[in-house]
mmCIF file of C-alpha atoms in Angstrom:
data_model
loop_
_atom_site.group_PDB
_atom_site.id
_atom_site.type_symbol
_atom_site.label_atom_id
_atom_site.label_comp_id
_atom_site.label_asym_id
_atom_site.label_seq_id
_atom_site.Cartn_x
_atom_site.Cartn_y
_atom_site.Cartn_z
ATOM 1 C CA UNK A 654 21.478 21.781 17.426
ATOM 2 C CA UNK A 655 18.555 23.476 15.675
ATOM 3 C CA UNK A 656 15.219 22.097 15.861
ATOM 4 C CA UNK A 657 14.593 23.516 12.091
ATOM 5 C CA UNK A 658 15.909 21.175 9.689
ATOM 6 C CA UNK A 659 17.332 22.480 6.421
ATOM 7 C CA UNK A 660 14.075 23.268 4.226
ATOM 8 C CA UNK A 661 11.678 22.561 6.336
ATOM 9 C CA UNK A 662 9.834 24.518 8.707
ATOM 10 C CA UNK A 663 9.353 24.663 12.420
ATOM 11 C CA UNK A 664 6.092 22.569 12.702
ATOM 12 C CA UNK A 665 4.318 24.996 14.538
ATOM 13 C CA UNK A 666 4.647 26.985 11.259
ATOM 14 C CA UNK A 667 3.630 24.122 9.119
ATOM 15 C CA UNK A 668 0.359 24.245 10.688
ATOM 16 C CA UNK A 669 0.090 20.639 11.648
ATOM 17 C CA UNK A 670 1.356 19.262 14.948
ATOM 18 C CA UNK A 671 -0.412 17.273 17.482
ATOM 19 C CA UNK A 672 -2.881 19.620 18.697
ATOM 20 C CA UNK A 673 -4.455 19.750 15.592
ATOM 21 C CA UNK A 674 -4.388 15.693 14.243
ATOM 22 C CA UNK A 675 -5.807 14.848 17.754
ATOM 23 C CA UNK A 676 -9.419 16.693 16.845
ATOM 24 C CA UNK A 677 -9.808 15.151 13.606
ATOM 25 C CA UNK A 678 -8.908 11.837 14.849
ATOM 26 C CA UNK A 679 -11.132 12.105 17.541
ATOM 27 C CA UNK A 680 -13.853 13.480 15.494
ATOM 28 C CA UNK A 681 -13.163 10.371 12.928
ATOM 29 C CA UNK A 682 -13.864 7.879 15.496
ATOM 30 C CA UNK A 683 -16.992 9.170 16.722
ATOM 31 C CA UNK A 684 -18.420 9.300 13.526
ATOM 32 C CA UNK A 685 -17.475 5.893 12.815
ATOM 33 C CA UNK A 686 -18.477 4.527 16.071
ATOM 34 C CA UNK A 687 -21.981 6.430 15.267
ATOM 35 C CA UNK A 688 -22.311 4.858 11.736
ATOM 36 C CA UNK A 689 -21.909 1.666 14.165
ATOM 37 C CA UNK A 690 -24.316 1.916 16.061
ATOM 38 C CA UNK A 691 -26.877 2.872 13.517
ATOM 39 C CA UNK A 692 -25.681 0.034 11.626
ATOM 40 C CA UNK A 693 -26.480 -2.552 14.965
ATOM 41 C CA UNK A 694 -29.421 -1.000 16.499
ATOM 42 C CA UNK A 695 -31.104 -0.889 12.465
ATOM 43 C CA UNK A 696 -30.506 -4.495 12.534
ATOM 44 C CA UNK A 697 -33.722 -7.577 12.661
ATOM 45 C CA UNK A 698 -33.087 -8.805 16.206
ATOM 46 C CA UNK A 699 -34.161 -12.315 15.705
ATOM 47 C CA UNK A 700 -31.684 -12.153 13.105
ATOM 48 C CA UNK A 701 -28.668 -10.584 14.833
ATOM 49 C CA UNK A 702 -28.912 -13.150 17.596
ATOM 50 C CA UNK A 703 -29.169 -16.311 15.271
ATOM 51 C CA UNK A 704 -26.011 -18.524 15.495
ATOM 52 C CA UNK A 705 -24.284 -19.408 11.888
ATOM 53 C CA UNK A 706 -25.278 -22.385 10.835
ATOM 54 C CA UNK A 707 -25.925 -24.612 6.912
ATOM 55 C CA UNK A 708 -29.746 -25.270 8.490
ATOM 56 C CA UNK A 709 -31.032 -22.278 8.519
ATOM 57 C CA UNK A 710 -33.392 -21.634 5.934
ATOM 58 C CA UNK A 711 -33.474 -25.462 4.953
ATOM 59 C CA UNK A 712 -35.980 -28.189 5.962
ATOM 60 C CA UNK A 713 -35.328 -29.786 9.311
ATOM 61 C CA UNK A 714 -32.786 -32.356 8.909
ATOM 62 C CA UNK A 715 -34.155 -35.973 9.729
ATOM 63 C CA UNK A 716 -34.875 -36.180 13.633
ATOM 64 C CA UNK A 717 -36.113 -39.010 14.992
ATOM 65 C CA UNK A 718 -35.885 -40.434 19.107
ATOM 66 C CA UNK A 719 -38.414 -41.570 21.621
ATOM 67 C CA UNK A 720 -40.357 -39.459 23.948
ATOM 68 C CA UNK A 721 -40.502 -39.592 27.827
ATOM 69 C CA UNK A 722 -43.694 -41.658 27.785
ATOM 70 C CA UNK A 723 -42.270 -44.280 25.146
ATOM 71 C CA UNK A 724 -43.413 -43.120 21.736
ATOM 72 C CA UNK A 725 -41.664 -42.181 19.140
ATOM 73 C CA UNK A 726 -40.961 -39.006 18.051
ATOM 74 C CA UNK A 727 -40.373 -37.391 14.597
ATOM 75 C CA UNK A 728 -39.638 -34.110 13.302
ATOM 76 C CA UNK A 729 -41.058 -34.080 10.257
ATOM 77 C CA UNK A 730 -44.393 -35.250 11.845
ATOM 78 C CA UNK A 731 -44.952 -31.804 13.362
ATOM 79 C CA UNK A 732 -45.549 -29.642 10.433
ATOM 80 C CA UNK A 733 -47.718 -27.371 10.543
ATOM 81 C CA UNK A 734 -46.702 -26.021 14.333
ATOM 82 C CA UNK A 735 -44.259 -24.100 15.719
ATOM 83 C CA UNK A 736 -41.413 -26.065 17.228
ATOM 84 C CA UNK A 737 -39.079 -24.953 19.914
ATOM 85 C CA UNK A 738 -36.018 -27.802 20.158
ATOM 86 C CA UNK A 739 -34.251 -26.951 23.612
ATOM 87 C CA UNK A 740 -30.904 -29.102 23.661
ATOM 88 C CA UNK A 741 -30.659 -30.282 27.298
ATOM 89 C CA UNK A 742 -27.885 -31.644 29.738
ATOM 90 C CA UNK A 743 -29.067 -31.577 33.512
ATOM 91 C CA UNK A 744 -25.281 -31.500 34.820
ATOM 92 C CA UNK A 745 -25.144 -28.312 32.590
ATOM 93 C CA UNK A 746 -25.139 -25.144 34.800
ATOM 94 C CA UNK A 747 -26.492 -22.860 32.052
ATOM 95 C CA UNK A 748 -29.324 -25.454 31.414
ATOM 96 C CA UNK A 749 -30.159 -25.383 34.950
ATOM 97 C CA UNK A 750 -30.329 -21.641 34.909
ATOM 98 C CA UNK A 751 -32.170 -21.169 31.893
ATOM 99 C CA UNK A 752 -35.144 -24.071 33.077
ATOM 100 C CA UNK A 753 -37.557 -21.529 34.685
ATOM 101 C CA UNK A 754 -37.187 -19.393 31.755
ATOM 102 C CA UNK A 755 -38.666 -22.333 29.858
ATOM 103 C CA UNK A 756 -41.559 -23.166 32.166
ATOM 104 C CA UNK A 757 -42.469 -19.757 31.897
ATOM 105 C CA UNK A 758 -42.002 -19.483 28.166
ATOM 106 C CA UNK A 759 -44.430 -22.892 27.755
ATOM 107 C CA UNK A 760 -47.009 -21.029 30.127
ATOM 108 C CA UNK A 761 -46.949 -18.173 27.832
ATOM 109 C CA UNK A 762 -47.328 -20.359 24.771
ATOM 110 C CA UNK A 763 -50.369 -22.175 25.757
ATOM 111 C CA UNK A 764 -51.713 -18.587 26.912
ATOM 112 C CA UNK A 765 -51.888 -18.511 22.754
ATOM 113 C CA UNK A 766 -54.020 -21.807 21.736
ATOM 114 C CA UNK A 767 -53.373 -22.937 19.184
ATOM 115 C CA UNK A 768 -51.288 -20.554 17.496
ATOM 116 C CA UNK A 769 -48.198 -21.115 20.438
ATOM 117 C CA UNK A 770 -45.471 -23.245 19.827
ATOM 118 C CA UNK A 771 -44.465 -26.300 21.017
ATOM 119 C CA UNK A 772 -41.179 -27.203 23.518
ATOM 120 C CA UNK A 773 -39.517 -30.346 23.163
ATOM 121 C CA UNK A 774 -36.077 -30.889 25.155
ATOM 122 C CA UNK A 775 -33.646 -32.986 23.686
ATOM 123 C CA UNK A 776 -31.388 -34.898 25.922
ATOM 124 C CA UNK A 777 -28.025 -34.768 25.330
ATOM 125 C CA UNK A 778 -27.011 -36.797 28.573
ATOM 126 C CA UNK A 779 -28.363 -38.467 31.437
ATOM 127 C CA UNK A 780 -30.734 -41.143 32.265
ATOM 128 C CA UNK A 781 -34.665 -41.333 31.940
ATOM 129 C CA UNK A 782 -35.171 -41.146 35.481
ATOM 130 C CA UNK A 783 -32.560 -38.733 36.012
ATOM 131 C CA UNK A 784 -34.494 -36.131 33.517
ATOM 132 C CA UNK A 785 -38.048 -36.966 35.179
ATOM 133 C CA UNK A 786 -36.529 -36.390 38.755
ATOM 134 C CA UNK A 787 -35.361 -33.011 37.148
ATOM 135 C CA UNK A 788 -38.641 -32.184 35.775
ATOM 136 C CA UNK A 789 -40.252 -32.796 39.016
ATOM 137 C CA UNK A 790 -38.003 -30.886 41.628
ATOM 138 C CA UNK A 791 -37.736 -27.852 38.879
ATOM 139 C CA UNK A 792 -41.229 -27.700 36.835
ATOM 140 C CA UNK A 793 -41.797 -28.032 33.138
ATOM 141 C CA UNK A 794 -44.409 -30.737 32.068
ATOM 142 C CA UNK A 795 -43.441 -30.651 28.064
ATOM 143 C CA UNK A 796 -42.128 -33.716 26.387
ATOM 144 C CA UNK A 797 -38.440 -34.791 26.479
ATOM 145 C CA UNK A 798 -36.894 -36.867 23.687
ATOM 146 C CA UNK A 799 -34.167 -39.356 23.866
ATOM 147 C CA UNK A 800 -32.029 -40.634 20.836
ATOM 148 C CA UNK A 801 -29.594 -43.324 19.888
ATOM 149 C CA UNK A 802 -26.457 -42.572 19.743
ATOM 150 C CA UNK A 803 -27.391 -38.841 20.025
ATOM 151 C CA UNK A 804 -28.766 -38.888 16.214
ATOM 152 C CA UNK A 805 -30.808 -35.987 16.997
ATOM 153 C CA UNK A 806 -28.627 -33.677 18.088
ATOM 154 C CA UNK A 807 -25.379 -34.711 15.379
ATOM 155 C CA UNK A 808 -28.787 -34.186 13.057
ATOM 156 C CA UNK A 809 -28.186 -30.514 14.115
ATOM 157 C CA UNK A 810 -24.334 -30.206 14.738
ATOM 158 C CA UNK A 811 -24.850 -29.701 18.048
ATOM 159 C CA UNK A 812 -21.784 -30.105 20.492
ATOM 160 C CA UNK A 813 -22.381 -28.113 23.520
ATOM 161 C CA UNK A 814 -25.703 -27.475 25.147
ATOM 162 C CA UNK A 815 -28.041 -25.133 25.770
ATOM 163 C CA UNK A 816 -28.512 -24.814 22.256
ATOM 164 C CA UNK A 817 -32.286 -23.811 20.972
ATOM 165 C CA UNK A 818 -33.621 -24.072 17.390
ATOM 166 C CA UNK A 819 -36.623 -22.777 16.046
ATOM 167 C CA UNK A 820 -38.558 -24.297 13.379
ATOM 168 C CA UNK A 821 -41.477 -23.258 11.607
ATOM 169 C CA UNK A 822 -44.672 -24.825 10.722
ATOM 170 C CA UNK A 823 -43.179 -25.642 6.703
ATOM 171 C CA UNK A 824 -41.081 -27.540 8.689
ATOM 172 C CA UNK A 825 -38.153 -25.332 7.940
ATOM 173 C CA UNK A 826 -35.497 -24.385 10.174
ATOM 174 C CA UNK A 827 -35.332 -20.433 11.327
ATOM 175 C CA UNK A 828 -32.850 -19.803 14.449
ATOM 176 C CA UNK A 829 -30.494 -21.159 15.760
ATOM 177 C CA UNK A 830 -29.430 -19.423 19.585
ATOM 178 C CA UNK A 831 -26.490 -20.927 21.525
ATOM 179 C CA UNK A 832 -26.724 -19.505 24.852
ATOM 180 C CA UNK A 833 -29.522 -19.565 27.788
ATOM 181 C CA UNK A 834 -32.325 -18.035 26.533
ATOM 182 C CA UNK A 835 -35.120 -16.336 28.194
ATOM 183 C CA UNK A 836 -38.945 -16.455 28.331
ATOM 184 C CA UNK A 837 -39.335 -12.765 26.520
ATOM 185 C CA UNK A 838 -36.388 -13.268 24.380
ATOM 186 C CA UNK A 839 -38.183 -16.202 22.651
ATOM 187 C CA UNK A 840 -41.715 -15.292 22.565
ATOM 188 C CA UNK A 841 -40.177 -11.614 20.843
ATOM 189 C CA UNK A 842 -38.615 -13.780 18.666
ATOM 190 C CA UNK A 843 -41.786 -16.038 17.525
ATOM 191 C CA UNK A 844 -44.364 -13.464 17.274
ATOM 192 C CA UNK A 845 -41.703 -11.746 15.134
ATOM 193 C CA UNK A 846 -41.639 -15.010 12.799
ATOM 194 C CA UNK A 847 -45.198 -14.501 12.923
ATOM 195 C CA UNK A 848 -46.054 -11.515 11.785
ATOM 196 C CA UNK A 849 -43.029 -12.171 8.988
ATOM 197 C CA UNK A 850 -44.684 -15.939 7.741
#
């Protein structure tokens, strides 16, 4: 049987054939895949690593819980600072992990005055004496706060820890990051809100 089918011609006479669509498919790709990247590496970094969420951009929803040492905390009480809300569960492995990244990130903050933020860790489980035992054996002298019935973090849809949120001295929220964080990756991240407030 003939290859040539009746009006057509043999492809290599067509001038197509797969050693010519390979090239320009090839060739497609890379460009694309180079628009991508230009796209991604163009893009605000504090901004590309923000999680979705309705708060951002708003005023802090209504937070309210006790501190370590018995008083009461509220939210909306520290405007005019920086505030760094670390969601915190001491059976959490990523928690653990991402701890002396925090120490080292308060450190660097109070290198600043008073221009640094503040770090508050919200517990999400575990007793009082559980948390300062924690505190003690790993470092980290900031405050902790406790709430009933978790109303602080259901204030921010939170549902699985660590989760960090950033709000700004308006008192609105900026970031949210779900994952561990790290010492540089937030201090990048504030002195960017900085220079940008």
């Amino acid at each position: 049987m003939s290859d040539v089918v009746e009006g057509m011609a043999p492809p290599e006479e067509r001038g197509g054939g797969p050693r010519r669509v390979a090239p320009l498919i090839v060739g497609v790709i890379a460009v694309v895949m180079v628009g991508l990247f230009v796209v991604l590496a163009g893009a605000d970094a504090s901004r590309k690593e923000s999680a979705a969420s309705p708060l951002i951009g708003r005023p802090a929803p209504e937070a309210t819980g006790t501190l370590d040492d018995g008083t009461s905390f509220d939210l909306s009480r520290r405007k005019g600072s920086w505030v760094v809300l670390n969601f915190f569960d001491p059976t959490c492995i990523p928690c653990v992990q991402e701890h002396p990244e925090l120490v080292q990130f308060v450190a660097d903050q109070a290198s600043l005055g008073p221009d640094g933020a503040e770090l508050y860790s919200v517990i999400t489980r575990g007793e009082q004496a559980e948390i300062d035992e924690f505190f003690a054996e790993n470092g980290g002298d900031w405050p902790a706060i406790y709430s009933e019935a978790d109303e602080f973090p259901v204030a921010f849809g939170v549902s699985q820890v660590p989760e960090t949120w950033i709000v700004d001295p308006r008192g609105v929220v900026q970031l949210r990051l779900i994952s561990k964080v790290t010492a540089d990756q937030l201090n990048g991240i504030l002195q960017q809100f900085r220079e940008q407030y």
